[in-house]
PDB file of C-alpha atoms in Angstrom:
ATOM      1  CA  UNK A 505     -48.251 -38.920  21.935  1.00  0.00           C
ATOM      2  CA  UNK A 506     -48.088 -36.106  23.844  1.00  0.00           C
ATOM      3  CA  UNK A 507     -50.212 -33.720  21.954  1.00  0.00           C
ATOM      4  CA  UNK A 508     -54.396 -33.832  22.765  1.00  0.00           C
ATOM      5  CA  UNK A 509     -56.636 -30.580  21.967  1.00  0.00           C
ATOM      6  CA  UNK A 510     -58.015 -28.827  24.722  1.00  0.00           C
ATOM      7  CA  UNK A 511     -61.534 -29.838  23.314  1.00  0.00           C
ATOM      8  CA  UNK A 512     -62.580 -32.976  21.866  1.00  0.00           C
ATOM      9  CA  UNK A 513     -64.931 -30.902  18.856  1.00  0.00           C
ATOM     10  CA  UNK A 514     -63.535 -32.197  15.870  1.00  0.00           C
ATOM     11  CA  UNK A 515     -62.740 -28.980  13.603  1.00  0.00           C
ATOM     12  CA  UNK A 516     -61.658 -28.374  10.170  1.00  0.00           C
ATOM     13  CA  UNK A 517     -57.998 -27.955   9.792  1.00  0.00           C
ATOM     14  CA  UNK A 518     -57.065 -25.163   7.077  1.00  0.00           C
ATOM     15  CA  UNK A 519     -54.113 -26.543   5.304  1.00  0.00           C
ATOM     16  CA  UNK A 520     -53.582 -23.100   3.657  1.00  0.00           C
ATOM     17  CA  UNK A 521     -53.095 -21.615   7.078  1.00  0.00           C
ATOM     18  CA  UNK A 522     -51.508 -24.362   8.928  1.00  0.00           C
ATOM     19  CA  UNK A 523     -47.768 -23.411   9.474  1.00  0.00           C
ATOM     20  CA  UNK A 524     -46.736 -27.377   9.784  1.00  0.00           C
ATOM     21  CA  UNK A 525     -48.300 -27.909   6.464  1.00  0.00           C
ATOM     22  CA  UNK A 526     -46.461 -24.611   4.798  1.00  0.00           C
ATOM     23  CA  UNK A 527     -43.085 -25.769   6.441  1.00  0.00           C
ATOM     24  CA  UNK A 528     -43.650 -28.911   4.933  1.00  0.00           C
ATOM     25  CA  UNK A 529     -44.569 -27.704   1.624  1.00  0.00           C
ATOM     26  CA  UNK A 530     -41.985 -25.410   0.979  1.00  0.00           C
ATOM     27  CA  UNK A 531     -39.357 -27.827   2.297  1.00  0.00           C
ATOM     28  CA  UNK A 532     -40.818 -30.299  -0.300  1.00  0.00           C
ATOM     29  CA  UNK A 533     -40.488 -27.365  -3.144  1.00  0.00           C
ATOM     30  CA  UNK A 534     -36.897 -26.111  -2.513  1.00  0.00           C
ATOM     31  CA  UNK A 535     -35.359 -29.080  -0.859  1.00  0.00           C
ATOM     32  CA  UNK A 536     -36.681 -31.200  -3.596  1.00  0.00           C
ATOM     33  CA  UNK A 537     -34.759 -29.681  -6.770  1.00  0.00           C
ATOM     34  CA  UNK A 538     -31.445 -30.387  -4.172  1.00  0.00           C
ATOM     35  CA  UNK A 539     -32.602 -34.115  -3.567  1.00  0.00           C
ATOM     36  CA  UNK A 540     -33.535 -34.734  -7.120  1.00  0.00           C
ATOM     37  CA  UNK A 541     -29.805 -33.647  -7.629  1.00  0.00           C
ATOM     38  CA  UNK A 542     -28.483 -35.857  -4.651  1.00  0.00           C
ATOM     39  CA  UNK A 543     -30.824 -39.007  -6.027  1.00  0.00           C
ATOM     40  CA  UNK A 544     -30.394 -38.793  -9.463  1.00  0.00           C
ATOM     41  CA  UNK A 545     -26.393 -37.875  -9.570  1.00  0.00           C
ATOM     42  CA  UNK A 546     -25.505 -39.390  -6.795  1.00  0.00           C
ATOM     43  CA  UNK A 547     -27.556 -42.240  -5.885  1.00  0.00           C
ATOM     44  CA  UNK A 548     -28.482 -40.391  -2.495  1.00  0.00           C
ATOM     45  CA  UNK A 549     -32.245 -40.294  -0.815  1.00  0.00           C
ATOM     46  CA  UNK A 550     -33.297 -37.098   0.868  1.00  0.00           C
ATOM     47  CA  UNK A 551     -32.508 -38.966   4.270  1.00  0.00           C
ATOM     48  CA  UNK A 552     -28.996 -39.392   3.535  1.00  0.00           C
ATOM     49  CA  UNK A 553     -28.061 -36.117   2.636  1.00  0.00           C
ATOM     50  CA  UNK A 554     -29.561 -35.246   5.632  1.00  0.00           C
ATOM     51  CA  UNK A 555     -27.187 -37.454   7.081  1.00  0.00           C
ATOM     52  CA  UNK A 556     -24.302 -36.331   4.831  1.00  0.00           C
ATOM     53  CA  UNK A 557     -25.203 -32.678   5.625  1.00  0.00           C
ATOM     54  CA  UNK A 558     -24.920 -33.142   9.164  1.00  0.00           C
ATOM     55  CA  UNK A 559     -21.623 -35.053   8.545  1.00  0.00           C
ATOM     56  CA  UNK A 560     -20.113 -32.479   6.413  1.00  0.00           C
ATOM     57  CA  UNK A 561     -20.498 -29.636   9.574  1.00  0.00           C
ATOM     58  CA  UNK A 562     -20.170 -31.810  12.249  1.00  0.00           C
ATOM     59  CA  UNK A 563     -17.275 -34.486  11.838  1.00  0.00           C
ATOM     60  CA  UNK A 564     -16.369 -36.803  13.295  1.00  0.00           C
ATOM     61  CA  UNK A 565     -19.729 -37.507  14.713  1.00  0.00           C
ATOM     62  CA  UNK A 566     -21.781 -40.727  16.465  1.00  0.00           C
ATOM     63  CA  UNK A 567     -24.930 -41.520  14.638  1.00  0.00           C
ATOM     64  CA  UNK A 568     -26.395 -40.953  18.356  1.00  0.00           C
ATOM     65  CA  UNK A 569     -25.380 -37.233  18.152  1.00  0.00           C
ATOM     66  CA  UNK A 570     -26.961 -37.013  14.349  1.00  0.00           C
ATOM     67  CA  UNK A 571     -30.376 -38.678  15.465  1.00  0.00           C
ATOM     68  CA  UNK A 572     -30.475 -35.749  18.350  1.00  0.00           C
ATOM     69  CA  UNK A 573     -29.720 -32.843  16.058  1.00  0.00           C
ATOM     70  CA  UNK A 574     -31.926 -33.825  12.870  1.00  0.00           C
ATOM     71  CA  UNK A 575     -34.753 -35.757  15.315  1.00  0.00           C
ATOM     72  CA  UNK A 576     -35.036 -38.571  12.758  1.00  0.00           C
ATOM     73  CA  UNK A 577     -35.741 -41.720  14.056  1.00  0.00           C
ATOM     74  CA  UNK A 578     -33.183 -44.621  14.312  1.00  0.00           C
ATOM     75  CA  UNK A 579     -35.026 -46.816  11.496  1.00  0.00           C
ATOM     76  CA  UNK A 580     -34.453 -43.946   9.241  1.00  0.00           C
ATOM     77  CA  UNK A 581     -31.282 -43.084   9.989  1.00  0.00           C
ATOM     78  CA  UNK A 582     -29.967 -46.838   9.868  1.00  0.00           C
ATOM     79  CA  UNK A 583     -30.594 -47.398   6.470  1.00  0.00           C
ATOM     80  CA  UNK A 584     -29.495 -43.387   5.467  1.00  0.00           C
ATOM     81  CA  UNK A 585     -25.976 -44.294   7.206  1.00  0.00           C
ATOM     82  CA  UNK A 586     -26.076 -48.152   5.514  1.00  0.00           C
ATOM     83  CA  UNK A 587     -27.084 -46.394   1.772  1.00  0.00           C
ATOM     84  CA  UNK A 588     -24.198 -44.174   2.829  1.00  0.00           C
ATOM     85  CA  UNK A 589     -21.948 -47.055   3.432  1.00  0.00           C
ATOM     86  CA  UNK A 590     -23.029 -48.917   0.284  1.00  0.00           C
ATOM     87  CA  UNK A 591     -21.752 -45.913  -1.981  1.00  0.00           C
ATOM     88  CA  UNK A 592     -18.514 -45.714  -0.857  1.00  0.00           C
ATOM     89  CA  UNK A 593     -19.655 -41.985   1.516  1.00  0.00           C
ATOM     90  CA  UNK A 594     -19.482 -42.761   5.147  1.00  0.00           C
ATOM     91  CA  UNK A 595     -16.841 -44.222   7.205  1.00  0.00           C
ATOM     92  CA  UNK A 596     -17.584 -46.265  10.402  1.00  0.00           C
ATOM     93  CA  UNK A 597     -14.504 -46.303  13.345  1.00  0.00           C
ATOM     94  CA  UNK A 598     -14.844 -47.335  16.617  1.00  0.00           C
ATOM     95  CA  UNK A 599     -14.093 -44.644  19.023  1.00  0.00           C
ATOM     96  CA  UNK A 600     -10.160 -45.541  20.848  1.00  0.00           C
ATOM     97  CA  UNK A 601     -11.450 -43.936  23.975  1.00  0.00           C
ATOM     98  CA  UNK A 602     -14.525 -45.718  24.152  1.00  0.00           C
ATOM     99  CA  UNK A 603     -14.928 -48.701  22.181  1.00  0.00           C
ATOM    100  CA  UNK A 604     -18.741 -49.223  22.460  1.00  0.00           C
ATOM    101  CA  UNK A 605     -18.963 -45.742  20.105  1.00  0.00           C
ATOM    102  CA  UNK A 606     -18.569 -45.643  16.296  1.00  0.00           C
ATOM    103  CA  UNK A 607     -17.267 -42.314  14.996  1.00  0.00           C
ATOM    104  CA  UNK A 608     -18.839 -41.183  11.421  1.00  0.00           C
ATOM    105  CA  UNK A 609     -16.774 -39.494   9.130  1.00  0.00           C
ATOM    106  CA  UNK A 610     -17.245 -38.649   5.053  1.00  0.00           C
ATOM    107  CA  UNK A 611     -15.025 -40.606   2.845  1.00  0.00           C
ATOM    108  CA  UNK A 612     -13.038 -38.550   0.332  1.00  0.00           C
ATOM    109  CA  UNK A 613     -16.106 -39.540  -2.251  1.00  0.00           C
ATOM    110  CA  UNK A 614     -18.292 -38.572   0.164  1.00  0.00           C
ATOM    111  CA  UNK A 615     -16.561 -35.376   0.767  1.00  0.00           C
ATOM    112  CA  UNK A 616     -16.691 -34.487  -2.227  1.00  0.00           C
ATOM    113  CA  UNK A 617     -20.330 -35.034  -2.990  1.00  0.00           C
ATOM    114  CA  UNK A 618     -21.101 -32.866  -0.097  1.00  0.00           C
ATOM    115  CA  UNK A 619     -18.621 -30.076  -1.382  1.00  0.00           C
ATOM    116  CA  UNK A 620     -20.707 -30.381  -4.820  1.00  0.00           C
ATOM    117  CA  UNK A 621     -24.211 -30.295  -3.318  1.00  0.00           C
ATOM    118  CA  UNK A 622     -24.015 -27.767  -0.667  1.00  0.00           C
ATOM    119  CA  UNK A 623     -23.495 -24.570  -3.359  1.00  0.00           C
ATOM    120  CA  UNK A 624     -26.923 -25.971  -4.721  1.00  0.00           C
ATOM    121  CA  UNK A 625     -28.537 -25.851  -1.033  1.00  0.00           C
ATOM    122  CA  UNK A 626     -27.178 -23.085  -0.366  1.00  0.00           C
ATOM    123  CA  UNK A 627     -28.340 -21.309  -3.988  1.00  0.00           C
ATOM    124  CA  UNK A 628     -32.115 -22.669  -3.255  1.00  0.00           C
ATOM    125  CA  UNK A 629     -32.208 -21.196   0.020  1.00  0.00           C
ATOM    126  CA  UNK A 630     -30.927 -17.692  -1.359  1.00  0.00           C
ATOM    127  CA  UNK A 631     -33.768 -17.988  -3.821  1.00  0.00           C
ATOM    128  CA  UNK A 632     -36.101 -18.435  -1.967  1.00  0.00           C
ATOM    129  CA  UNK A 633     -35.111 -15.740   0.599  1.00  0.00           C
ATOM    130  CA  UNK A 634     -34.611 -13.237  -2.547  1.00  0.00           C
ATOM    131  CA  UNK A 635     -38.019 -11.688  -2.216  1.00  0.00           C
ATOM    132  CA  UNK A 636     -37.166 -10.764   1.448  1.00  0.00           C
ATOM    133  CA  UNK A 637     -34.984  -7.332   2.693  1.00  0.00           C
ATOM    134  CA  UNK A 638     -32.422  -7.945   4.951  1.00  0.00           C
ATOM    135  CA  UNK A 639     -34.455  -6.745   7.621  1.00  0.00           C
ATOM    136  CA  UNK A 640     -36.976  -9.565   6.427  1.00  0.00           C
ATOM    137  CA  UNK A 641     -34.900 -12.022   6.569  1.00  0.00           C
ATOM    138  CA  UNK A 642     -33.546 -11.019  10.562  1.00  0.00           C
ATOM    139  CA  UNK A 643     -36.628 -11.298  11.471  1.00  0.00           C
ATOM    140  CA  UNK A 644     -37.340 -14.109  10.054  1.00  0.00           C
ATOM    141  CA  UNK A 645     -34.311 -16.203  11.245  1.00  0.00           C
ATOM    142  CA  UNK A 646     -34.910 -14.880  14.594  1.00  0.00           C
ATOM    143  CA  UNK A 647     -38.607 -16.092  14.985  1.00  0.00           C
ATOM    144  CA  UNK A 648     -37.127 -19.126  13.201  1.00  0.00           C
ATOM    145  CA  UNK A 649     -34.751 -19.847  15.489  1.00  0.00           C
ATOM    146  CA  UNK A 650     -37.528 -19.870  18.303  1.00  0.00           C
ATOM    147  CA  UNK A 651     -39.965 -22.001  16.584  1.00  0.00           C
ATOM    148  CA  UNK A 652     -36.797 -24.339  16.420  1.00  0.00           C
ATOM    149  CA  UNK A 653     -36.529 -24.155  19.815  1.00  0.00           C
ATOM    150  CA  UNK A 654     -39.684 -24.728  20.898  1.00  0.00           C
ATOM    151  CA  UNK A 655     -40.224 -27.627  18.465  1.00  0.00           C
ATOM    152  CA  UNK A 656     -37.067 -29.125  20.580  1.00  0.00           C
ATOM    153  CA  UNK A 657     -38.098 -28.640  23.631  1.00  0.00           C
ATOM    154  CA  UNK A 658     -41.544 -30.506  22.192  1.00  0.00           C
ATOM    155  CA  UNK A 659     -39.937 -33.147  21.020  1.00  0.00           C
ATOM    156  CA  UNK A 660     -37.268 -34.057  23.564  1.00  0.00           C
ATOM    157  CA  UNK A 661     -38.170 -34.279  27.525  1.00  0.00           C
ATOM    158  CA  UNK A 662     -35.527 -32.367  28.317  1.00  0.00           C
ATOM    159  CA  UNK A 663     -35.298 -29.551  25.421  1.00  0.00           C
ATOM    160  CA  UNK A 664     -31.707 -29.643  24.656  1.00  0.00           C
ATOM    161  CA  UNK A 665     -31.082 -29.930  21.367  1.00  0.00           C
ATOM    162  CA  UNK A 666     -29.170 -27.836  19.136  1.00  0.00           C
ATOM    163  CA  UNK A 667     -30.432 -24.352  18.029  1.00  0.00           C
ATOM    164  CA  UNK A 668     -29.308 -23.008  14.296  1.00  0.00           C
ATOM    165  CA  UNK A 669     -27.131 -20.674  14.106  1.00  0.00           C
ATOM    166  CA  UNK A 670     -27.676 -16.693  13.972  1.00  0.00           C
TER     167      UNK A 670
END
């Protein structure tokens, strides 16, 4: 890994002010109402609606491209795309122009599981953004979007990677 601290002191890491920890936590509040939903009604693990999510705004789409955007690892995203596969959601094609790619695409069922699901992510994010002015919130999607960034440039060599959208 990539990351070392300047100084080799061991010191205490305050969870309650760590900002990894807090994104982590309050994805694990909100997003997990939405993948209780996506597990329980629709046989769906957290990983694969990521998956589906990504499919749903982005079709058709290589699992390559996915892996880039959502910086899950290709173990992960394997068995997302095979649960996918299993249920009837996904659709695998192999690219006419170049044969060594296979395009992703949502089934009708799988369509239509992402239609139902995304009013409930969408709801939980409102929700939990209801406390905040619209000012608040500008701000906050603008520092957002610049933490995103810099976690991409982090994570990939070459820091392109996609950046959400204003």
């Amino acid at each position: 890994m990539g990351i070392m601290p300047a100084s080799a002191a061991p010191r205490l890491l305050r969870l309650e002010t760590s900002l990894l920890y807090q994104f982590s936590v309050i994805s694990n509040r909100v997003g997990g109402t939405v993948h209780a939903l996506c597990r329980e009604r629709f046989g769906v693990s957290a990983a694969a609606w990521r998956v589906m999510a990504h499919l749903g705004e982005l079709q058709p789409v290589t699992a390559k491209e996915i892996a880039k955007r959502s910086a899950m690892d290709s173990v992960n995203l394997s068995r997302a795309l095979n649960l996918l596969d299993e249920l009837g959601y996904v659709e695998r094609r192999i690219d006419p122009s170049d044969r060594r790619r296979i395009i992703l695409h949502l089934t009708a069922t799988g369509q239509a599981v992402y239609d139902e699901v995304v009013p409930y992510t969408i709801a939980a994010e409102q929700r939990l953004l209801s406390e905040l002015g619209a000012a608040e919130r500008a701000t906050l999607r603008k520092l957002m979007k610049r933490v995103w960034e810099r976690s991409a440039a982090m994570h990939d060599a070459d820091g392109d990677a996609e950046t959400p959208q204003d």
